Amino acid sequence: MTDTHSAAATAETAGAAATPQAGSGATDDVIISIRDLHKSFGELDVLKGISLDIHRGEVVVMLGPSGSGKSTLLRCLNRLEEPTSGQILFEGEDITSPKVNINKVRERMGMVFQQFNLFPHKDALHNVMLAQMKVLHRSREEAERVAREQLDRVGLADRADHYPSELSGGQQQRVAIARALAMDPHVMLFDEATSALDPELVRGVLDVMRELAQGGMTMVVVTHEMGFARDVADRVVFMEGGVIVEEGSPEQIFGNPKNERTRAFIGQL
């Protein structure tokens, strides 16, 4: 996938207008319901019947070894990967239906990737403006106002005129987060958002994600950052071999995991 194609895909997956519920923690309001989800690549079964509910305002962290299906599950949520079978309901709508307009769904579901997928020939401000104008049809003036607000929110107000090559990896990833937030998503998906960063750059990105969680943003996060999972998650889901092995509070999963495979994974950390 080229940078331009990736950036366009990222722009499409950033979300549109509604204010997330204030306050963190799960409620009875299910915003995403995954039912018996399967995904195969040829003979390889990557997801083997995943069922999971995500509640509005909840932060769910997905853990597990490489190849367990975490990123594939996340990419199925906005149909960057097409599920083989099963159902995903997002705000009550079956988004696995062939009749659904997936681009409209992606306006409400922001995604931040491991790679930043910024347009190299546009500065930070215009990277954040572009999807707003193309997808939401905001005026240039409105898009710029929102872009500046979101760049300030992620601590980059003074970098608005800098190009990606002039920014650190952590700063580029914060621009990518600002781009997704500028679309006012109902849910944010983070796929290994810090794994491509040097260790000293990780903290700034995680701080932005913490602030989003504290503000009540619904988040599904695939990460290897155990400190973040302990501190921020409402629920931790441990996957291995394409299935959910165990889920629970951070205290339960890290302090008293019930499944032997979970205990072995946590014990290695």
Short mmCIF file of C-alpha atoms in Angstrom, two decimals:
data_model
loop_
_atom_site.label_atom_id
_atom_site.label_comp_id
_atom_site.label_asym_id
_atom_site.label_seq_id
_atom_site.Cartn_x
_atom_site.Cartn_y
_atom_site.Cartn_z
CA MET A 1 0.00 0.00 0.00
CA THR A 2 1.44 3.36 -0.96
CA ASP A 3 1.67 6.25 1.51
CA THR A 4 -0.99 8.14 -0.41
CA HIS A 5 -3.35 5.17 -0.50
CA SER A 6 -2.74 4.48 3.19
CA ALA A 7 -3.33 8.11 4.08
CA ALA A 8 -6.56 8.13 2.11
CA ALA A 9 -7.69 4.97 3.90
CA THR A 10 -6.84 6.57 7.23
CA ALA A 11 -8.81 9.67 6.32
CA GLU A 12 -11.81 7.54 5.39
CA THR A 13 -11.71 5.75 8.73
CA ALA A 14 -11.63 8.93 10.80
CA GLY A 15 -15.06 9.72 12.30
CA ALA A 16 -17.88 12.36 12.05
CA ALA A 17 -19.94 14.42 14.38
CA ALA A 18 -21.11 13.50 17.78
CA THR A 19 -19.74 14.22 21.18
CA PRO A 20 -18.69 11.10 23.06
CA GLN A 21 -20.29 10.53 26.44
CA ALA A 22 -18.46 12.28 29.23
CA GLY A 23 -16.79 10.19 31.89
CA SER A 24 -14.87 6.98 31.45
CA GLY A 25 -16.00 3.47 32.22
CA ALA A 26 -18.49 1.05 30.77
CA THR A 27 -22.18 1.77 30.65
CA ASP A 28 -25.12 -0.35 29.54
CA ASP A 29 -24.98 1.36 26.14
CA VAL A 30 -23.38 -1.09 23.72
CA ILE A 31 -21.84 0.82 20.82
CA ILE A 32 -20.13 -2.16 19.07
CA SER A 33 -21.37 -5.73 19.21
CA ILE A 34 -19.24 -8.44 17.59
CA ARG A 35 -21.00 -11.75 17.06
CA ASP A 36 -19.27 -15.01 16.09
CA LEU A 37 -16.75 -13.23 13.85
CA HIS A 38 -14.52 -15.33 11.63
CA LYS A 39 -11.74 -14.21 9.31
CA SER A 40 -9.67 -16.46 7.10
CA PHE A 41 -6.90 -15.73 4.64
CA GLY A 42 -7.03 -18.71 2.32
CA GLU A 43 -6.40 -21.78 4.46
CA LEU A 44 -5.32 -19.70 7.47
CA ASP A 45 -8.05 -19.10 10.06
CA VAL A 46 -7.07 -15.90 11.87
CA LEU A 47 -10.28 -15.18 13.80
CA LYS A 48 -12.24 -18.18 15.04
CA GLY A 49 -15.60 -17.02 16.33
CA ILE A 50 -15.02 -13.76 18.23
CA SER A 51 -17.95 -12.38 20.23
CA LEU A 52 -17.47 -9.16 22.19
CA ASP A 53 -19.45 -6.07 23.20
CA ILE A 54 -17.88 -2.61 23.51
CA HIS A 55 -19.78 -0.08 25.64
CA ARG A 56 -19.96 3.64 25.02
CA GLY A 57 -17.27 5.47 26.98
CA GLU A 58 -15.31 2.26 27.60
CA VAL A 59 -11.59 1.72 27.00
CA VAL A 60 -10.92 -1.87 25.90
CA VAL A 61 -7.29 -2.95 25.53
CA MET A 62 -6.52 -6.02 23.42
CA LEU A 63 -3.46 -8.02 24.47
CA GLY A 64 -1.89 -11.17 23.12
CA PRO A 65 1.14 -12.55 21.32
CA SER A 66 1.94 -11.62 17.73
CA GLY A 67 -0.32 -13.47 15.32
CA SER A 68 -3.17 -13.85 17.81
CA GLY A 69 -5.60 -11.90 15.59
CA LYS A 70 -5.79 -8.61 17.51
CA SER A 71 -4.98 -6.29 14.61
CA THR A 72 -7.11 -8.32 12.21
CA LEU A 73 -10.06 -7.95 14.58
CA LEU A 74 -9.52 -4.21 14.78
CA ARG A 75 -9.32 -3.90 10.99
CA CYS A 76 -12.53 -5.94 10.63
CA LEU A 77 -14.34 -3.40 12.83
CA ASN A 78 -14.18 -0.78 10.06
CA ARG A 79 -14.01 -3.33 7.24
CA LEU A 80 -10.45 -2.63 6.17
CA GLU A 81 -10.52 -6.42 6.32
CA GLU A 82 -13.69 -8.16 5.18
CA PRO A 83 -14.95 -10.69 7.74
CA THR A 84 -15.39 -14.21 6.39
CA SER A 85 -18.53 -14.69 8.49
CA GLY A 86 -20.25 -13.32 11.56
CA GLN A 87 -21.74 -9.94 12.33
CA ILE A 88 -20.60 -6.54 13.60
CA LEU A 89 -23.23 -4.12 14.87
CA PHE A 90 -22.09 -0.51 15.23
CA GLU A 91 -24.59 1.80 16.92
CA GLY A 92 -27.26 -0.75 16.10
CA GLU A 93 -26.40 -1.01 12.39
CA ASP A 94 -25.14 -4.25 10.85
CA ILE A 95 -21.97 -2.96 9.17
CA THR A 96 -21.19 -6.39 7.71
CA SER A 97 -24.26 -6.11 5.51
CA PRO A 98 -23.45 -5.71 1.79
CA LYS A 99 -25.99 -2.86 1.74
CA VAL A 100 -24.13 -0.71 4.26
CA ASN A 101 -22.25 2.38 3.09
CA ILE A 102 -18.96 1.62 4.81
CA ASN A 103 -17.53 5.07 4.07
CA LYS A 104 -20.37 6.63 6.08
CA VAL A 105 -19.63 4.19 8.90
CA ARG A 106 -15.96 5.15 8.83
CA GLU A 107 -16.95 8.77 9.38
CA ARG A 108 -17.92 7.71 12.92
CA MET A 109 -15.02 5.36 13.61
CA GLY A 110 -11.54 6.89 13.71
CA MET A 111 -8.48 4.70 13.35
CA VAL A 112 -4.84 5.30 14.16
CA PHE A 113 -2.34 2.90 12.63
CA GLN A 114 1.14 1.71 13.56
CA GLN A 115 2.45 3.70 10.60
CA PHE A 116 1.44 7.34 10.58
CA ASN A 117 0.24 7.46 6.95
CA LEU A 118 0.59 11.22 6.65
CA PHE A 119 0.80 12.92 3.27
CA PRO A 120 4.50 13.86 3.03
CA HIS A 121 3.84 16.85 0.73
CA LYS A 122 1.38 18.51 3.15
CA ASP A 123 2.15 20.19 6.45
CA ALA A 124 0.54 19.07 9.71
CA LEU A 125 -2.31 21.57 9.41
CA HIS A 126 -3.32 20.45 5.92
CA ASN A 127 -2.95 16.76 6.82
CA VAL A 128 -5.60 17.35 9.49
CA MET A 129 -7.77 19.51 7.21
CA LEU A 130 -7.94 17.24 4.18
CA ALA A 131 -10.34 14.51 5.30
CA GLN A 132 -12.65 17.08 6.88
CA MET A 133 -13.08 18.80 3.51
CA LYS A 134 -13.17 15.65 1.37
CA VAL A 135 -15.30 13.43 3.59
CA LEU A 136 -17.36 15.80 5.75
CA HIS A 137 -17.47 18.59 3.14
CA ARG A 138 -16.51 21.24 5.66
CA SER A 139 -15.45 24.61 4.34
CA ARG A 140 -11.73 25.38 4.28
CA GLU A 141 -12.22 27.92 7.07
CA GLU A 142 -14.10 25.48 9.31
CA ALA A 143 -11.62 22.68 8.58
CA GLU A 144 -8.70 24.92 9.48
CA ARG A 145 -10.35 26.02 12.71
CA VAL A 146 -10.99 22.42 13.78
CA ALA A 147 -7.52 21.33 12.66
CA ARG A 148 -5.85 23.99 14.77
CA GLU A 149 -8.01 23.03 17.76
CA GLN A 150 -7.04 19.37 17.47
CA LEU A 151 -3.36 20.07 16.90
CA ASP A 152 -3.44 22.15 20.06
CA ARG A 153 -5.22 19.29 21.83
CA VAL A 154 -2.34 16.92 21.05
CA GLY A 155 0.30 19.51 21.93
CA LEU A 156 1.36 20.46 18.41
CA ALA A 157 -0.15 23.92 17.89
CA ASP A 158 3.34 25.26 17.23
CA ARG A 159 4.06 22.59 14.59
CA ALA A 160 1.08 23.27 12.32
CA ASP A 161 3.27 24.46 9.43
CA HIS A 162 5.81 21.63 9.72
CA TYR A 163 5.95 18.81 7.19
CA PRO A 164 6.13 15.16 8.30
CA SER A 165 9.85 15.00 7.50
CA GLU A 166 10.37 17.86 9.98
CA LEU A 167 8.55 16.06 12.80
CA SER A 168 9.64 13.23 15.08
CA GLY A 169 7.84 9.91 14.88
CA GLY A 170 5.91 10.72 18.03
CA GLN A 171 4.86 14.07 16.65
CA GLN A 172 3.75 12.47 13.38
CA GLN A 173 1.64 9.98 15.29
CA ARG A 174 0.04 12.81 17.28
CA VAL A 175 -0.80 14.54 13.99
CA ALA A 176 -2.44 11.29 12.88
CA ILE A 177 -4.47 11.25 16.11
CA ALA A 178 -5.45 14.90 15.58
CA ARG A 179 -6.56 14.04 12.04
CA ALA A 180 -8.85 11.30 13.33
CA LEU A 181 -10.21 13.46 16.16
CA ALA A 182 -10.98 16.30 13.77
CA MET A 183 -13.72 14.11 12.31
CA ASP A 184 -15.53 13.90 15.69
CA PRO A 185 -15.56 10.10 15.81
CA HIS A 186 -17.82 8.12 18.10
CA VAL A 187 -15.12 5.43 18.57
CA MET A 188 -11.34 5.49 18.23
CA LEU A 189 -9.41 2.39 17.19
CA PHE A 190 -5.67 2.29 17.92
CA ASP A 191 -3.65 -0.44 16.19
CA GLU A 192 -0.20 -0.63 17.83
CA ALA A 193 -0.04 3.17 17.72
CA THR A 194 3.31 3.33 19.56
CA SER A 195 5.11 0.23 18.30
CA ALA A 196 6.94 2.04 15.48
CA LEU A 197 8.27 4.72 17.83
CA ASP A 198 11.56 5.00 19.65
CA PRO A 199 11.01 4.40 23.39
CA GLU A 200 11.58 8.04 24.33
CA LEU A 201 8.77 9.11 21.96
CA VAL A 202 6.13 6.68 23.23
CA ARG A 203 5.14 8.64 26.31
CA GLY A 204 3.82 11.69 24.44
CA VAL A 205 1.48 9.56 22.34
CA LEU A 206 0.28 7.54 25.35
CA ASP A 207 -0.36 10.79 27.24
CA VAL A 208 -2.68 11.94 24.45
CA MET A 209 -4.48 8.58 24.54
CA ARG A 210 -4.85 8.83 28.32
CA GLU A 211 -6.42 12.27 28.00
CA LEU A 212 -8.87 10.94 25.42
CA ALA A 213 -9.85 8.13 27.76
CA GLN A 214 -10.32 10.55 30.65
CA GLY A 215 -12.56 12.65 28.40
CA GLY A 216 -14.90 9.71 27.80
CA MET A 217 -13.84 8.63 24.31
CA THR A 218 -14.79 5.05 23.46
CA MET A 219 -11.51 3.35 22.56
CA VAL A 220 -10.39 -0.08 21.38
CA VAL A 221 -6.62 -0.32 21.71
CA VAL A 222 -4.25 -3.00 20.47
CA THR A 223 -0.98 -2.44 22.31
CA HIS A 224 2.00 -4.03 24.05
CA GLU A 225 2.17 -1.12 26.51
CA MET A 226 1.30 -2.91 29.74
CA GLY A 227 1.48 0.23 31.87
CA PHE A 228 -1.15 1.88 29.69
CA ALA A 229 -3.35 -1.21 29.89
CA ARG A 230 -3.08 -1.30 33.69
CA ASP A 231 -3.72 2.41 34.17
CA VAL A 232 -6.28 3.30 31.51
CA ALA A 233 -8.25 0.21 30.43
CA ASP A 234 -11.71 -0.46 31.77
CA ARG A 235 -11.40 -3.96 30.38
CA VAL A 236 -8.51 -6.06 29.11
CA VAL A 237 -9.12 -8.76 26.49
CA PHE A 238 -6.44 -11.43 26.05
CA MET A 239 -6.40 -13.16 22.65
CA GLU A 240 -4.38 -16.09 21.39
CA GLY A 241 -4.81 -18.29 18.35
CA GLY A 242 -7.71 -16.28 16.98
CA VAL A 243 -9.95 -16.62 20.03
CA ILE A 244 -10.63 -14.62 23.18
CA VAL A 245 -8.98 -16.60 25.94
CA GLU A 246 -9.93 -14.35 28.85
CA GLU A 247 -11.29 -10.88 29.56
CA GLY A 248 -11.69 -8.85 32.71
CA SER A 249 -10.58 -5.79 34.62
CA PRO A 250 -6.88 -4.86 34.56
CA GLU A 251 -6.69 -5.91 38.21
CA GLN A 252 -8.01 -9.36 37.37
CA ILE A 253 -6.01 -9.96 34.20
CA PHE A 254 -2.70 -8.71 35.59
CA GLY A 255 -3.17 -9.71 39.21
CA ASN A 256 -5.15 -12.94 39.11
CA PRO A 257 -5.61 -14.34 35.57
CA LYS A 258 -7.78 -17.42 35.52
CA ASN A 259 -6.55 -19.05 32.32
CA GLU A 260 -3.20 -20.79 32.16
CA ARG A 261 -2.34 -19.22 28.77
CA THR A 262 -3.07 -15.76 30.15
CA ARG A 263 -0.87 -16.45 33.18
CA ALA A 264 1.97 -17.59 30.94
CA PHE A 265 1.72 -14.47 28.74
CA ILE A 266 1.56 -12.06 31.69
CA GLY A 267 4.39 -13.93 33.38
CA GLN A 268 6.70 -13.25 30.45
CA LEU A 269 6.23 -9.48 30.69
#
